[in-house]
JSON list of C-alpha atoms in Angstrom, two decimals:
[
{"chain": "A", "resi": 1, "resn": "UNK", "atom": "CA", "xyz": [-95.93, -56.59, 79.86]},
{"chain": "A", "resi": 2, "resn": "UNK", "atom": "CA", "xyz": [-98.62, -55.08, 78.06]},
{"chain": "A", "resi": 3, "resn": "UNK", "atom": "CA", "xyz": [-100.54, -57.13, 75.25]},
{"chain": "A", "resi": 4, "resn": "UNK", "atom": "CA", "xyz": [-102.87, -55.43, 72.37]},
{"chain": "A", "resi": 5, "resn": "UNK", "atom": "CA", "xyz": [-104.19, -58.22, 69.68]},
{"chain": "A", "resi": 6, "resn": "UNK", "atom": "CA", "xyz": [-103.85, -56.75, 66.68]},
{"chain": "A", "resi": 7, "resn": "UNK", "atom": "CA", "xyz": [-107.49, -57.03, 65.73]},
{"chain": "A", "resi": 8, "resn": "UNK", "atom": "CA", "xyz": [-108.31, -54.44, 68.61]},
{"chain": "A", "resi": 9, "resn": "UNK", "atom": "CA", "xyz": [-108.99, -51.04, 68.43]},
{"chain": "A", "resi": 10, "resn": "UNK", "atom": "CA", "xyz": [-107.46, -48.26, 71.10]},
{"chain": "A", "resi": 11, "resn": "UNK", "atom": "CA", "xyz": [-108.66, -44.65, 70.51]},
{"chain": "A", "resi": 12, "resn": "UNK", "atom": "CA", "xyz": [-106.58, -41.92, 71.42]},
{"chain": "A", "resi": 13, "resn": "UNK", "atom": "CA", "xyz": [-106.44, -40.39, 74.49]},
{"chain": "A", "resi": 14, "resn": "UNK", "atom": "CA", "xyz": [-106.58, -43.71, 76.67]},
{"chain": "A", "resi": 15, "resn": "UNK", "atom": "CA", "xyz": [-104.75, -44.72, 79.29]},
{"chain": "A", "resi": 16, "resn": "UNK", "atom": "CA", "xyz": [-103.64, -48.93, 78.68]},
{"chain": "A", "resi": 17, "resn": "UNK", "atom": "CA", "xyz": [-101.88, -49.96, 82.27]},
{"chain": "A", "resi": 18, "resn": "UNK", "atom": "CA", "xyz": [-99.01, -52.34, 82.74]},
{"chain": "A", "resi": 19, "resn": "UNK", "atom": "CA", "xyz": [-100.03, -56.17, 82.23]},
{"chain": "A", "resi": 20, "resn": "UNK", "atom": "CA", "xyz": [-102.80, -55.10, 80.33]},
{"chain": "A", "resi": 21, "resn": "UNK", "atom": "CA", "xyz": [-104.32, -57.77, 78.33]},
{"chain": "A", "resi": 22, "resn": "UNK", "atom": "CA", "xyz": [-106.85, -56.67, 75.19]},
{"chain": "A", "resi": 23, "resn": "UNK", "atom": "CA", "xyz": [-108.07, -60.26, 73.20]},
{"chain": "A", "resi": 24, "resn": "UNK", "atom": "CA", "xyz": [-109.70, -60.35, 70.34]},
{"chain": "A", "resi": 25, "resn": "UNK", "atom": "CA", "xyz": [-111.97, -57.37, 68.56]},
{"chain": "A", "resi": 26, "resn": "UNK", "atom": "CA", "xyz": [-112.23, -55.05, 71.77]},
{"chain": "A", "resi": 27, "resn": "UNK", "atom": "CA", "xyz": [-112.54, -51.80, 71.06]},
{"chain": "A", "resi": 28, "resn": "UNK", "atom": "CA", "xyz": [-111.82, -48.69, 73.19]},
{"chain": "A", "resi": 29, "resn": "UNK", "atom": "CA", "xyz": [-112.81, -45.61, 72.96]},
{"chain": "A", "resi": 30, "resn": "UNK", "atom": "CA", "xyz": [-111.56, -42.05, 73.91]},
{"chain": "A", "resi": 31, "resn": "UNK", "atom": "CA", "xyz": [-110.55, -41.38, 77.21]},
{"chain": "A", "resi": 32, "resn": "UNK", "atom": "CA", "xyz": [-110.65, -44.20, 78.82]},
{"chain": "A", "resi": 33, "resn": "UNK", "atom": "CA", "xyz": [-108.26, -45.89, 81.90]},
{"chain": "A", "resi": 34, "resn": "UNK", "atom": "CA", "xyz": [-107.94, -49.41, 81.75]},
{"chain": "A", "resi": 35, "resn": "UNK", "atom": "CA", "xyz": [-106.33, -52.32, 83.40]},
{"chain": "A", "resi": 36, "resn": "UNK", "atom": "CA", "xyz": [-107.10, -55.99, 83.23]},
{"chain": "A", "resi": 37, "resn": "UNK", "atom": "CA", "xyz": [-108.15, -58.53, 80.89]},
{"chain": "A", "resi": 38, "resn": "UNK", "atom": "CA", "xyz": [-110.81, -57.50, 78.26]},
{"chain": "A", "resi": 39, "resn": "UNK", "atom": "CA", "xyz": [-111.45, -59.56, 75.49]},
{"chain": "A", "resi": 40, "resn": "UNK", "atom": "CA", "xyz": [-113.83, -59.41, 72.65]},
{"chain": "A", "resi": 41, "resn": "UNK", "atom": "CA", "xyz": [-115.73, -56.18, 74.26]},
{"chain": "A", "resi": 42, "resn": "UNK", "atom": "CA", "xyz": [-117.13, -52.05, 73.61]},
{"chain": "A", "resi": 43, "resn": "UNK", "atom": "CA", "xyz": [-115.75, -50.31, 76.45]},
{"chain": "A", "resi": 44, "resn": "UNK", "atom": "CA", "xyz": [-116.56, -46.62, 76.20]},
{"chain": "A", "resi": 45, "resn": "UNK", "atom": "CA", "xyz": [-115.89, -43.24, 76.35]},
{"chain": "A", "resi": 46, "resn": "UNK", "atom": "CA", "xyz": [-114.46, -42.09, 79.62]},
{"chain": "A", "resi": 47, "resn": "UNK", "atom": "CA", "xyz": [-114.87, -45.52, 81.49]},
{"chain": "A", "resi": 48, "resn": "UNK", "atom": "CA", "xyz": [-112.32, -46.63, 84.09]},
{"chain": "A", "resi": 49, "resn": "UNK", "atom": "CA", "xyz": [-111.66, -50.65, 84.07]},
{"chain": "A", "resi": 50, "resn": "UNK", "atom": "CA", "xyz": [-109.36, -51.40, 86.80]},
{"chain": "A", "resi": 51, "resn": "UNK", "atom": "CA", "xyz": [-108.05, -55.09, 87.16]},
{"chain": "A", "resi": 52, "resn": "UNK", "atom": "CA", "xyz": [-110.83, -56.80, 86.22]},
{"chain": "A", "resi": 53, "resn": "UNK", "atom": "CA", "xyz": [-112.05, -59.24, 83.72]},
{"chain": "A", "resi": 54, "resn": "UNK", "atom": "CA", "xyz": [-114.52, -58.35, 80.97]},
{"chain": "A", "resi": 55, "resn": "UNK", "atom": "CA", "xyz": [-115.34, -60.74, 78.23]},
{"chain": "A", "resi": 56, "resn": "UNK", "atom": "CA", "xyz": [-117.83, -60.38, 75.37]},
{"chain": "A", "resi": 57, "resn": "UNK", "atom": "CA", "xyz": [-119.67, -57.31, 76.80]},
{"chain": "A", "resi": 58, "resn": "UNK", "atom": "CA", "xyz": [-120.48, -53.64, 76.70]},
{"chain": "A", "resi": 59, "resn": "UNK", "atom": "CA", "xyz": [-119.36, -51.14, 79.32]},
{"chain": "A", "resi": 60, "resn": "UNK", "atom": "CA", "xyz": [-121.14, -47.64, 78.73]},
{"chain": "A", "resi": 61, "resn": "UNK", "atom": "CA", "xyz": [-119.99, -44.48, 78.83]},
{"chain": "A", "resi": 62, "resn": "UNK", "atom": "CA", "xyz": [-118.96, -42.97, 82.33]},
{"chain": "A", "resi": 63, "resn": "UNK", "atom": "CA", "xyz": [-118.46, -46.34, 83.73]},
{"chain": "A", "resi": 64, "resn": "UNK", "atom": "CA", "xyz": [-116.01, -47.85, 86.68]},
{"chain": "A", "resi": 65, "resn": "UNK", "atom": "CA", "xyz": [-115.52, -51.42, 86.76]},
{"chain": "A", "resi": 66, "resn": "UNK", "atom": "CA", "xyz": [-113.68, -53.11, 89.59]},
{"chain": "A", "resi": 67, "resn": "UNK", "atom": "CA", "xyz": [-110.72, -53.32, 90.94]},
{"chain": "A", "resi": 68, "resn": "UNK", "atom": "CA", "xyz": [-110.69, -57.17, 90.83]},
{"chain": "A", "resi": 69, "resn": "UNK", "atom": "CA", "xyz": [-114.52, -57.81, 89.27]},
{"chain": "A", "resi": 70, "resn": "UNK", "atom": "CA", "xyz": [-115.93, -60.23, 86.29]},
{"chain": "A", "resi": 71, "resn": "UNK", "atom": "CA", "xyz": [-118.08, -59.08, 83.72]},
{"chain": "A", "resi": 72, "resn": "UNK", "atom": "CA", "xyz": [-118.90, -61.70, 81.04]},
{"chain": "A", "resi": 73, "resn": "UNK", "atom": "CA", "xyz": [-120.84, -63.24, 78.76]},
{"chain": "A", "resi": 74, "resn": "UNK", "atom": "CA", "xyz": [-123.05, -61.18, 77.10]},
{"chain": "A", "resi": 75, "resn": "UNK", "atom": "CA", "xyz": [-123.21, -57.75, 79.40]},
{"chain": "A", "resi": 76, "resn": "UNK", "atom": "CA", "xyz": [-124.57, -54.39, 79.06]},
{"chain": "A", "resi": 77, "resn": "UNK", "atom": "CA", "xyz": [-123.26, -52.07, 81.97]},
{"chain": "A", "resi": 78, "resn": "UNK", "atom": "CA", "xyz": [-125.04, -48.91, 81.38]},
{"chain": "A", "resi": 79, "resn": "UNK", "atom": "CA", "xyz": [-124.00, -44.94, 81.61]},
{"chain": "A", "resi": 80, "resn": "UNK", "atom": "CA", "xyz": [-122.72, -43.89, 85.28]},
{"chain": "A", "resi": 81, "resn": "UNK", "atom": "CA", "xyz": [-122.69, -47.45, 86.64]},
{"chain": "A", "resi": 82, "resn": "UNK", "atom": "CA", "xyz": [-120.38, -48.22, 89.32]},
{"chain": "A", "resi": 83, "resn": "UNK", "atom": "CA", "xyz": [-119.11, -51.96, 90.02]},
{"chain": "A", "resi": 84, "resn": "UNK", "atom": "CA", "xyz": [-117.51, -52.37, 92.81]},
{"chain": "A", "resi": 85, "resn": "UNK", "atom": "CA", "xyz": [-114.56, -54.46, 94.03]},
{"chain": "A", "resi": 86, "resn": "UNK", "atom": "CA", "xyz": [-115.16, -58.85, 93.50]},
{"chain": "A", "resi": 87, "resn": "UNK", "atom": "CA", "xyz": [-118.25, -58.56, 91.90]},
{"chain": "A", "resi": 88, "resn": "UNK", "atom": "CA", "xyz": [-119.33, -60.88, 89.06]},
{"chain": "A", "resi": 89, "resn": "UNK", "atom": "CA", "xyz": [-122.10, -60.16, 86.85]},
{"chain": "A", "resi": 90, "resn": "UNK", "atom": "CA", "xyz": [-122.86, -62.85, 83.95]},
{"chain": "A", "resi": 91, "resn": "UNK", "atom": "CA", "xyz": [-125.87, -62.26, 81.04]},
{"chain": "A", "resi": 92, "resn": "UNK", "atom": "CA", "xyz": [-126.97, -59.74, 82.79]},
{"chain": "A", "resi": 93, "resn": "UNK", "atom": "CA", "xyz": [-127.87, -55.20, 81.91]},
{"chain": "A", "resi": 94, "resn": "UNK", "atom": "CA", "xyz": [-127.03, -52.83, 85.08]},
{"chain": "A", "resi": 95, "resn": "UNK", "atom": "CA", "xyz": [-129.25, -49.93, 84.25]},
{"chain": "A", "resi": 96, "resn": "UNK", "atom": "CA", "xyz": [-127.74, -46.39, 84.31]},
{"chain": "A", "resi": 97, "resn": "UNK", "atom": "CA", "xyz": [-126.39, -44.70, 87.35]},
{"chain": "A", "resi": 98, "resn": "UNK", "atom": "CA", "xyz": [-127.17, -47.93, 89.10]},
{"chain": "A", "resi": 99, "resn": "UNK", "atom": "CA", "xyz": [-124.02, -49.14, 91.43]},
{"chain": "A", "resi": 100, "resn": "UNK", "atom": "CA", "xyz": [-122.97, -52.27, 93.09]},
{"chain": "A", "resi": 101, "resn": "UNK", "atom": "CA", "xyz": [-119.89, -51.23, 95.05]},
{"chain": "A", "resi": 102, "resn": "UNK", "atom": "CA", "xyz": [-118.66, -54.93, 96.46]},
{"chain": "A", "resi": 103, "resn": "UNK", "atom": "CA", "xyz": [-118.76, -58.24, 96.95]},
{"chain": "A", "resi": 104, "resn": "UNK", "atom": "CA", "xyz": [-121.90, -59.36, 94.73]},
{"chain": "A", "resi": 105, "resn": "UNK", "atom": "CA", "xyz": [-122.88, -62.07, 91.72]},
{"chain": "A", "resi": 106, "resn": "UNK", "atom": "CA", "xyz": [-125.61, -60.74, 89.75]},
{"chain": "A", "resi": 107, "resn": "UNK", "atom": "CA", "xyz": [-126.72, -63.88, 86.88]},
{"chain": "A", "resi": 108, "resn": "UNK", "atom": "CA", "xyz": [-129.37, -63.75, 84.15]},
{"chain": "A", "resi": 109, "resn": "UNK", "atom": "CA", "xyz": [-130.49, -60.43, 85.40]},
{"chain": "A", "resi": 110, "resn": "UNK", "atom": "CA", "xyz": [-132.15, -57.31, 84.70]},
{"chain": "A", "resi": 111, "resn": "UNK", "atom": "CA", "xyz": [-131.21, -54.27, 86.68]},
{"chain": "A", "resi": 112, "resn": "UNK", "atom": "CA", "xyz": [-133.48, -50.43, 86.26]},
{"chain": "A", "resi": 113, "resn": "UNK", "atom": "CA", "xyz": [-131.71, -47.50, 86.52]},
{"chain": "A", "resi": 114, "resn": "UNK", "atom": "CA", "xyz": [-130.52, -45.88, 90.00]},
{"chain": "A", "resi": 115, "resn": "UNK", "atom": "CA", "xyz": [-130.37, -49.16, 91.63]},
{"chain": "A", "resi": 116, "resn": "UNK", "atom": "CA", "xyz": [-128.41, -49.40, 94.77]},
{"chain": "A", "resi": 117, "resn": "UNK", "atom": "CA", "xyz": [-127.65, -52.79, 95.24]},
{"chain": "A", "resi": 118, "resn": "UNK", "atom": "CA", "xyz": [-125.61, -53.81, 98.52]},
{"chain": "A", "resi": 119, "resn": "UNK", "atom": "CA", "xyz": [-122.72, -55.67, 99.14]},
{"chain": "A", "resi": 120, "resn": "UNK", "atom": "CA", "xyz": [-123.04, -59.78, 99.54]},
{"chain": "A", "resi": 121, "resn": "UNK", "atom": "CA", "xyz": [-126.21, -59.39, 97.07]},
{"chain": "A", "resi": 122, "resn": "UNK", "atom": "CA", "xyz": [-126.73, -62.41, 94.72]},
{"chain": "A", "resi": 123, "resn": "UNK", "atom": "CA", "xyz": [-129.23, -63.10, 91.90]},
{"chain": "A", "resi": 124, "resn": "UNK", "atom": "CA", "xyz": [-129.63, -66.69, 92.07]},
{"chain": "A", "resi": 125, "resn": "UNK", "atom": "CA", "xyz": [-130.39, -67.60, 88.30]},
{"chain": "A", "resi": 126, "resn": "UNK", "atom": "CA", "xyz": [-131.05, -71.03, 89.23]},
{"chain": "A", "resi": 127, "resn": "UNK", "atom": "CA", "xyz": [-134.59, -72.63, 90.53]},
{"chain": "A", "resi": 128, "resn": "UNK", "atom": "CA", "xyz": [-133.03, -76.61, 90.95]},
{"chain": "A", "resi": 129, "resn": "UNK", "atom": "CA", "xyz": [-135.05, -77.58, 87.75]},
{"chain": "A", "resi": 130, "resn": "UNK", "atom": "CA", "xyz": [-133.87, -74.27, 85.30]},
{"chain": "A", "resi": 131, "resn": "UNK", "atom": "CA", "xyz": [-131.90, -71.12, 84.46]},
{"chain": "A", "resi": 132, "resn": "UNK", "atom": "CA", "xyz": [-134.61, -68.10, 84.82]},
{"chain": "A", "resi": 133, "resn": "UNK", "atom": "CA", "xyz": [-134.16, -63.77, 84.49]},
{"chain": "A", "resi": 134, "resn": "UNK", "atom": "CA", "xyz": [-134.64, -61.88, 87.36]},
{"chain": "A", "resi": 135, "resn": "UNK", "atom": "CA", "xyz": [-136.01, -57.99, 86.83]},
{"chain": "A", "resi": 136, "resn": "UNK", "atom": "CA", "xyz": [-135.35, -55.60, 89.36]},
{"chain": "A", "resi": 137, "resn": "UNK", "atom": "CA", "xyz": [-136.98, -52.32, 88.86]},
{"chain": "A", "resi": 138, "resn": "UNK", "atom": "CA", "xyz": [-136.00, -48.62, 88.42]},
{"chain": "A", "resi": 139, "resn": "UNK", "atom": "CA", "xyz": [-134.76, -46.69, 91.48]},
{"chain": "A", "resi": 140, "resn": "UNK", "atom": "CA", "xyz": [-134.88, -49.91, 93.76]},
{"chain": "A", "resi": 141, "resn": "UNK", "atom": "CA", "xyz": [-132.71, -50.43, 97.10]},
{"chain": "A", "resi": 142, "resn": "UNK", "atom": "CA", "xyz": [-131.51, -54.01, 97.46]},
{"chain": "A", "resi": 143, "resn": "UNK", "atom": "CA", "xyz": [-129.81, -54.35, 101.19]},
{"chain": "A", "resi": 144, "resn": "UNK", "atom": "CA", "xyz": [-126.83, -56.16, 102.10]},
{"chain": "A", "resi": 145, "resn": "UNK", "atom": "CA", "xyz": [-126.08, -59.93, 101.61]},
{"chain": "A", "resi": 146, "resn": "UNK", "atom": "CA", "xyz": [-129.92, -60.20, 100.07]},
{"chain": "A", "resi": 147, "resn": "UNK", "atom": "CA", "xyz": [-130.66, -63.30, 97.80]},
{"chain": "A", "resi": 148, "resn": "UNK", "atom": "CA", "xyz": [-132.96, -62.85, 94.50]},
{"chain": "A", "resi": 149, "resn": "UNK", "atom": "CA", "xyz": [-134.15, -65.78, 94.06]},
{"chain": "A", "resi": 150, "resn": "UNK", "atom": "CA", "xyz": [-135.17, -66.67, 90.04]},
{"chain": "A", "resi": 151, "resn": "UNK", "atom": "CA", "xyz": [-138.16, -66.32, 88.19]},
{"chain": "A", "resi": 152, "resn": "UNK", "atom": "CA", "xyz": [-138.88, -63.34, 90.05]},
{"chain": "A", "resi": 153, "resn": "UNK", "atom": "CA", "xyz": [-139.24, -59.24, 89.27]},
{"chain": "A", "resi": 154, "resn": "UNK", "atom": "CA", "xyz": [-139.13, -56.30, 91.69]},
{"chain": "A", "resi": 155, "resn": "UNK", "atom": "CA", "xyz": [-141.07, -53.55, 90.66]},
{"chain": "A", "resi": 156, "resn": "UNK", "atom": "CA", "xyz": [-139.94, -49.61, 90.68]},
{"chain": "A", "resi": 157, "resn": "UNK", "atom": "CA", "xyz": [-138.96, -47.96, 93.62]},
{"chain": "A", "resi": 158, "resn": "UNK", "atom": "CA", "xyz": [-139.07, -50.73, 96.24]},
{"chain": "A", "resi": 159, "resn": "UNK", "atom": "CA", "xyz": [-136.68, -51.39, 99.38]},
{"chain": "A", "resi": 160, "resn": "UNK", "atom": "CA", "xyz": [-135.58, -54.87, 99.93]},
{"chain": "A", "resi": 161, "resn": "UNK", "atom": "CA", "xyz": [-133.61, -55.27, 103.46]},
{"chain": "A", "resi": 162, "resn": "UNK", "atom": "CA", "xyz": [-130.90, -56.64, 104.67]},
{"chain": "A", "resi": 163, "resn": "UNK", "atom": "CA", "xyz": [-130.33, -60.30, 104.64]},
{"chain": "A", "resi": 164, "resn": "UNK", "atom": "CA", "xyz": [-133.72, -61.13, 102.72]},
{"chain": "A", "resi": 165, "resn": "UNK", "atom": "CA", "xyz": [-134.39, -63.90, 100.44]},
{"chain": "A", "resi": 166, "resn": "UNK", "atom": "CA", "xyz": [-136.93, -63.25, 97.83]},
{"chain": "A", "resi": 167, "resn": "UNK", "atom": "CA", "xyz": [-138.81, -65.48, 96.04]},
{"chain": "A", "resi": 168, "resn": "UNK", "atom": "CA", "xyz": [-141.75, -63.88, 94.92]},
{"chain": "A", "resi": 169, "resn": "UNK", "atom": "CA", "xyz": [-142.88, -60.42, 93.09]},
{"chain": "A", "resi": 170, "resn": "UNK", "atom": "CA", "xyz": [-142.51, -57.66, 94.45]},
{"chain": "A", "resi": 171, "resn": "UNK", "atom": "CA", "xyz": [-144.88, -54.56, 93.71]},
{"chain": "A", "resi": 172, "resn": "UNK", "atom": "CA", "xyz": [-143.85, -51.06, 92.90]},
{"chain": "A", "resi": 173, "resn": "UNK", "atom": "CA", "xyz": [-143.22, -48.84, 95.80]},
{"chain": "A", "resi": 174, "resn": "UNK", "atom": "CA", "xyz": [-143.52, -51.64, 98.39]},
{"chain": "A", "resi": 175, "resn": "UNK", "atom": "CA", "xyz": [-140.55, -52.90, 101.09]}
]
């Protein structure tokens, strides 16, 4: 079964899958594929939801979210972004053309544009003592099962490897 709440708004040309679930005032727009649960959420033209979760956010145009991925609370997923498969992001804007293909948990978070961030990655919104944002700058690599740890910011351009756990700043252009 497919389920549309009446207050939602399908444009014409999408593509609603079986099982389908659109709550509340989501609105899609042209061209679109989607399958999942989406409630109260902008999900734009030509963006491809595929069973995945998305609750009070905004996907951008040119988008593909999942399969099998969370989006919630408050989210801004910009143009060109690609989220992967079992990622979660919570209060959180992916900048555009930035991708997380698998496997990650970005919280409270700031992401720059062209930002490759690898699989296993997590921003850890949580110091012990309080909920802080983490920034990570434009065009930034951030390597495989890496943990950013909050208050911190990453500046343009930098390289963070594999398996690294940051907890401080992190300058433009450095590794």
């Amino acid at each position: 079964n497919t389920y549309i709440d009446y207050e939602c708004d399908v444009a014409s040309g999408s593509k609603i899958r079986f099982g389908t679930r659109l709550l509340g005032r989501t609105i899609v727009e042209d061209n679109c594929d989607i399958s999942g649960v989406i409630k109260d959420s902008l999900i734009k033209y030509g963006s491809i939801i595929i069973d995945s979760v998305i609750t009070n956010s905004i996907i951008d145009e040119d988008v593909v979210v999942g399969p099998f991925s969370y989006v919630h609370n408050d989210c801004h997923i910009k143009d060109g972004c690609v989220i992967g498969s079992y990622a979660e992001i919570k209060k959180s804007t992916i900048g555009t053309r930035s991708k997380m293909k698998h496997q990650g948990v970005i919280l409270d978070s700031i992401i720059g544009d062209n930002v490759n961030i690898g699989a296993g990655v997590i921003t850890a919104n949580y110091d012990g003592k309080m909920k802080h944002i983490v920034n990570i700058g434009n065009g930034c690599f951030i390597g495989c099962n890496s943990v950013i740890v909050a208050p911190v910011n990453i500046g343009d351009d930098c390289f963070v490897a594999a398996d690294t756990t940051v907890v401080n700043d992190v300058k433009d252009n450095e590794f």
